[in-house]
Coordinates of C-alpha atoms and ligand atoms in Angstrom, one line a residue:
M20 CA 22.6 5.7 -14.5
K21 CA 20.1 8.5 -13.8
R22 CA 18.2 8.4 -10.5
I23 CA 14.6 9.0 -11.2
A24 CA 12.9 8.5 -7.8
E25 CA 13.7 7.8 -4.2
G26 CA 11.6 6.2 -1.6
R27 CA 12.1 5.2 2.0
T28 CA 13.5 1.8 1.1
A29 CA 15.0 2.1 -2.3
E30 CA 16.2 4.4 -5.1
I31 CA 15.0 3.9 -8.6
F32 CA 17.6 4.3 -11.4
Q33 CA 16.8 4.4 -15.1
E34 CA 19.0 2.0 -17.0
N35 CA 17.8 2.7 -20.5
H36 CA 14.6 3.3 -22.4
E37 CA 13.3 -0.1 -21.4
S38 CA 14.4 -0.7 -17.9
V39 CA 14.8 0.7 -14.4
I40 CA 16.6 -0.8 -11.4
K41 CA 15.0 -0.5 -8.0
L42 CA 18.0 -0.6 -5.7
Y43 CA 17.4 -1.2 -2.0
R44 CA 19.3 0.6 0.7
S45 CA 22.2 -1.5 2.0
G46 CA 21.3 -3.8 4.8
F47 CA 17.7 -4.1 3.6
P48 CA 16.5 -7.7 4.2
K49 CA 17.1 -9.8 1.1
E50 CA 14.1 -12.1 1.8
A51 CA 11.8 -9.1 1.5
I52 CA 13.4 -8.1 -1.9
I53 CA 13.1 -11.7 -3.2
Y54 CA 9.4 -11.7 -2.0
E55 CA 8.7 -8.5 -4.0
Y56 CA 10.4 -10.1 -7.1
E57 CA 8.4 -13.3 -6.8
I58 CA 5.1 -11.8 -6.0
T59 CA 5.3 -9.2 -8.8
K60 CA 5.9 -12.1 -11.3
Q61 CA 3.0 -14.0 -9.7
V62 CA 0.5 -11.2 -9.9
A63 CA 1.6 -10.5 -13.5
S64 CA 0.7 -14.1 -14.3
L65 CA -2.8 -13.5 -12.9
G66 CA -3.3 -10.7 -15.5
I67 CA -2.7 -7.7 -13.2
S68 CA -1.0 -4.8 -14.9
V69 CA 2.4 -4.4 -13.3
P70 CA 5.9 -3.6 -14.7
R71 CA 7.5 -6.7 -16.1
V72 CA 10.1 -8.1 -13.8
N73 CA 13.4 -8.8 -15.5
Q74 CA 15.9 -10.0 -12.9
L75 CA 17.4 -9.7 -9.4
V76 CA 20.7 -7.7 -9.5
E77 CA 23.5 -6.8 -7.1
M78 CA 25.4 -3.5 -7.3
E79 CA 28.0 -2.2 -4.9
G80 CA 26.8 -4.6 -2.3
R81 CA 23.2 -3.6 -2.7
V82 CA 20.4 -5.8 -3.9
G83 CA 18.0 -4.6 -6.6
I84 CA 15.3 -5.6 -9.0
N85 CA 15.5 -4.8 -12.7
F86 CA 12.0 -3.9 -13.9
E87 CA 10.5 -2.8 -17.2
Y88 CA 10.5 1.0 -17.5
I89 CA 7.0 2.5 -17.3
E90 CA 6.1 5.4 -19.4
G91 CA 3.8 7.0 -16.9
K92 CA 3.5 9.0 -13.7
P93 CA 2.3 8.1 -10.2
L94 CA -1.2 9.4 -9.5
L95 CA 0.2 11.4 -6.6
Q96 CA 2.3 13.4 -9.0
K97 CA -0.7 13.9 -11.4
M98 CA -2.7 15.2 -8.4
A99 CA 0.0 17.7 -7.5
E100 CA 0.4 18.9 -11.1
H101 CA -3.4 19.2 -11.8
P102 CA -5.1 19.8 -8.4
Q103 CA -8.3 20.8 -10.2
E104 CA -8.6 17.2 -11.3
L105 CA -8.2 15.8 -7.8
D106 CA -11.6 14.1 -7.9
D107 CA -11.0 12.4 -11.2
F108 CA -7.6 11.0 -10.1
S109 CA -9.1 9.8 -6.9
E110 CA -11.7 7.9 -8.9
V111 CA -9.0 6.4 -11.1
L112 CA -7.3 5.3 -7.9
A113 CA -10.5 3.7 -6.7
D114 CA -11.2 2.1 -10.1
M115 CA -7.7 0.5 -10.1
H116 CA -8.4 -0.9 -6.6
V117 CA -11.8 -2.3 -7.7
T118 CA -10.2 -3.9 -10.7
L119 CA -7.4 -5.4 -8.6
H120 CA -9.8 -6.9 -6.1
R121 CA -11.8 -8.7 -8.8
C122 CA -8.7 -11.0 -9.2
E123 CA -9.0 -14.2 -7.2
V124 CA -5.9 -16.2 -6.3
P125 CA -6.5 -19.7 -7.8
S126 CA -6.7 -22.3 -5.1
D127 CA -3.5 -24.1 -6.2
E128 CA -1.5 -20.9 -5.6
R129 CA -2.9 -20.1 -2.2
G130 CA 0.1 -21.5 -0.4
K131 CA 3.4 -20.0 -1.6
P132 CA 4.3 -17.4 -2.6
F133 CA 1.3 -15.4 -1.4
R134 CA 1.4 -14.3 2.2
K135 CA -2.0 -14.4 4.0
Q136 CA -3.4 -11.1 5.1
K137 CA -4.6 -12.2 8.5
E138 CA -1.3 -13.9 9.3
V139 CA 0.6 -10.8 8.3
L140 CA -1.6 -8.5 10.4
A141 CA -1.5 -10.9 13.4
H142 CA 2.3 -11.1 13.2
N143 CA 2.6 -7.3 13.2
I144 CA 0.1 -6.8 16.0
H145 CA 2.1 -9.3 18.2
Q146 CA 5.2 -7.2 17.5
A147 CA 3.7 -3.7 18.3
P148 CA 5.6 -2.4 21.3
Q149 CA 3.0 0.3 22.1
L150 CA 0.2 -2.1 22.9
S151 CA -0.4 -3.9 26.2
T152 CA -0.8 -7.7 26.2
D153 CA -4.6 -7.3 26.9
E154 CA -5.0 -4.8 24.0
K155 CA -3.2 -7.2 21.7
H156 CA -5.3 -10.1 22.8
A157 CA -8.6 -8.1 22.2
I158 CA -7.5 -6.9 18.8
L159 CA -6.3 -10.4 17.7
Q160 CA -9.7 -11.8 18.7
I161 CA -11.4 -9.3 16.5
L162 CA -9.0 -10.1 13.6
E163 CA -9.6 -13.8 14.0
A164 CA -13.4 -13.3 13.5
L165 CA -12.9 -11.5 10.2
P166 CA -13.3 -13.3 6.9
N167 CA -10.2 -14.7 5.1
G168 CA -10.8 -13.6 1.5
N169 CA -9.1 -15.0 -1.6
R170 CA -8.4 -11.9 -3.5
V171 CA -5.1 -10.3 -4.5
C172 CA -4.5 -7.5 -2.1
H173 CA -1.7 -4.9 -2.4
G174 CA -1.1 -4.1 1.2
D175 CA 0.1 -0.6 0.6
F176 CA -2.2 0.9 -2.0
H177 CA -1.9 4.7 -2.3
P178 CA -1.5 7.3 -5.1
D179 CA 2.3 6.9 -5.3
N180 CA 2.0 3.2 -6.0
A181 CA -0.5 3.6 -8.8
M182 CA 1.0 4.8 -12.1
V183 CA -0.9 6.0 -15.1
G184 CA 0.0 6.7 -18.8
E185 CA -1.4 5.0 -21.8
K186 CA -2.2 2.2 -19.4
R187 CA -2.5 1.8 -15.7
W188 CA 0.0 -0.1 -13.5
I189 CA 0.2 -1.0 -9.8
I190 CA 3.8 -1.0 -8.5
D191 CA 5.7 -1.7 -5.3
W192 CA 4.4 -5.2 -4.4
M193 CA 6.5 -6.1 -1.3
T194 CA 3.4 -6.1 0.9
G195 CA 1.3 -8.0 -1.7
M196 CA -0.9 -10.8 -0.3
I197 CA -4.0 -12.9 -0.5
G198 CA -6.9 -11.6 1.6
H199 CA -10.1 -9.7 1.9
P200 CA -10.5 -6.4 -0.1
A201 CA -12.1 -4.7 2.9
G202 CA -8.8 -4.9 4.8
D203 CA -6.9 -3.5 1.9
I204 CA -9.3 -0.6 1.6
A205 CA -9.1 0.1 5.4
R206 CA -5.4 0.5 5.0
T207 CA -5.7 3.0 2.2
L208 CA -8.3 5.0 4.2
L209 CA -6.0 5.1 7.2
L210 CA -3.2 6.3 5.1
F211 CA -5.3 9.2 3.8
R212 CA -6.4 10.0 7.3
Y213 CA -3.3 9.7 9.3
G214 CA -0.3 9.1 7.0
T215 CA 2.3 11.6 8.0
L216 CA 2.7 14.9 6.1
P217 CA 6.2 16.5 5.6
E218 CA 7.6 17.4 9.0
A219 CA 8.8 20.8 8.0
A220 CA 5.5 22.1 6.6
P221 CA 3.9 25.0 8.5
S222 CA 0.7 24.0 10.3
H223 CA -1.6 26.0 7.9
V224 CA 0.0 24.1 4.9
K225 CA -0.5 20.8 6.7
D226 CA -4.2 21.7 7.3
Q227 CA -4.7 22.5 3.6
L228 CA -3.0 19.2 2.6
Q229 CA -5.0 17.3 5.1
A230 CA -8.2 18.8 3.7
L231 CA -7.2 17.6 0.2
R232 CA -6.4 14.2 1.5
D233 CA -9.7 13.9 3.3
R234 CA -11.3 14.9 0.0
M235 CA -9.3 12.2 -1.9
G236 CA -10.3 9.6 0.7
H237 CA -14.0 10.6 0.4
V238 CA -14.1 10.4 -3.4
Y239 CA -12.0 7.2 -3.4
L240 CA -14.3 5.5 -0.9
N241 CA -17.6 6.5 -2.5
Y242 CA -16.4 5.4 -5.9
Y243 CA -15.3 2.0 -4.5
L244 CA -18.6 1.4 -2.7
A245 CA -20.6 2.4 -5.8
H246 CA -18.6 -0.1 -8.0
S247 CA -18.4 -3.1 -5.7
N248 CA -20.6 -5.2 -3.5
L249 CA -18.8 -4.2 -0.3
Q250 CA -20.5 -2.3 2.5
M251 CA -19.0 0.4 4.6
D252 CA -19.4 -1.7 7.8
E253 CA -17.3 -4.5 6.3
I254 CA -14.5 -2.0 5.7
D255 CA -14.9 -0.5 9.1
S256 CA -14.5 -3.8 10.9
W257 CA -10.9 -4.0 9.6
M258 CA -9.8 -0.5 10.8
L259 CA -8.8 -1.6 14.3
P260 CA -6.5 -4.5 13.4
V261 CA -5.1 -2.7 10.4
A262 CA -4.3 0.4 12.5
A263 CA -2.7 -1.8 15.2
A264 CA -0.5 -3.6 12.7
R265 CA 0.7 -0.3 11.2
L266 CA 2.3 0.5 14.6
T267 CA 5.2 -1.8 13.8
E268 CA 6.1 0.2 10.6
W269 CA 8.7 2.9 10.4
I270 CA 6.4 5.8 10.9
P271 CA 6.9 9.0 12.9
E272 CA 5.9 9.2 16.6
E273 CA 3.1 11.7 15.8
E274 CA 1.4 9.2 13.5
K275 CA 1.9 6.4 16.1
E276 CA 0.2 8.6 18.7
Q277 CA -2.8 9.2 16.5
L278 CA -3.1 5.5 15.6
R279 CA -2.9 4.7 19.3
S280 CA -5.8 7.0 20.2
V281 CA -7.9 5.5 17.3
I282 CA -7.1 2.1 18.7
R283 CA -8.0 3.0 22.3
E284 CA -11.3 4.7 21.2
R285 CA -12.3 1.6 19.2
L286 CA -11.4 -0.8 21.9
K287 CA -13.6 1.2 24.3
L288 CA -16.6 0.9 22.0
K289 CA -16.4 -2.9 21.9
Ligands
LIG5 N1 9.0 0.4 -13.4 C1 9.1 1.7 -13.2 N2 9.1 2.6 -14.2 C2 9.1 4.0 -14.0 N3 9.1 4.5 -12.8 C3 9.1 3.7 -11.7 C4 9.0 2.3 -11.9 N4 9.0 1.8 -10.6 C5 9.0 2.8 -9.8 N5 9.1 4.0 -10.4 C6 9.1 5.3 -9.8 O1 9.8 5.2 -8.5 C7 8.9 5.5 -7.4 C8 9.2 4.6 -6.2 O2 8.9 3.3 -6.6 P1 8.4 2.2 -5.6 O3 8.5 0.8 -6.2 O4 7.0 2.6 -5.2 O5 9.4 2.3 -4.4 P2 9.3 2.6 -2.8 O6 9.2 1.2 -2.2 O7 10.5 3.3 -2.4 O8 8.0 3.3 -2.6 C9 7.5 5.4 -8.0 O9 6.5 6.2 -7.4 C10 7.7 5.8 -9.5 O10 7.8 7.3 -9.5
LIG6 MG1 6.1 3.1 -3.4

């Protein structure tokens, strides 16, 4: 089988014209893979455009999911290939997010399998080793006061998880949950602002890339605000808990440091 992509957690192999296998690295927690399998099916049943899920598979001791093969490219790749169309692709990204957030989770499905955004964030904030007990307490109180929301949220929405071709598809649902769109957008904005750039890149290249990402974030946000009823201050109120929760992820020290200073600054302003 031909390997067509590689991420931090998995490799993607093309099985044939119709299917791919997303094969997780060995030792990756099986519950998380089963969650991705179940949640992807669930969001498909709500009418969200995702690759069809075929079955769970096991290969050479590794667990994987067999998905429908998608004839398309991630928006990130489109942006790299056609940088002059960066603004258009950033608007497509925002449009996909607006469309996703229109989808309400029906009340009989609000228990399993959907995880709840505020519970997921609170769990991660509790785990963050870089925060003091007082800091955690203050952030958890702020989180507690935020609205719950009943929309489908992706939890990791960025241009590599949005694919376009004749149609548009959102992929990579392991972090999918029910929640408030403002929290989902706050995460996308934090990724544009602080998500780590390739370690090896020289600093002037990093500066140029950062300028492009700031531009994408700006166009994405303006489009989203213009096409929804959300206000910027609603999104802003999620930045602190979302940044704190990200500290528990596998991200480089440099990004953790930046997130910690954002968190400290915001706590001071409270
Ligand atoms: N169903 C699919 N059809 C075609 N390509 C896919 C499919 N799923 C994933 N890919 C490719 O693999 C990449 C990584 O997939 P993803 O599910 O986002 O894994 P990761 O969790 O490693 O980010 C995508 O950006 C895309 O290029
Ligand atoms: Mg991905």
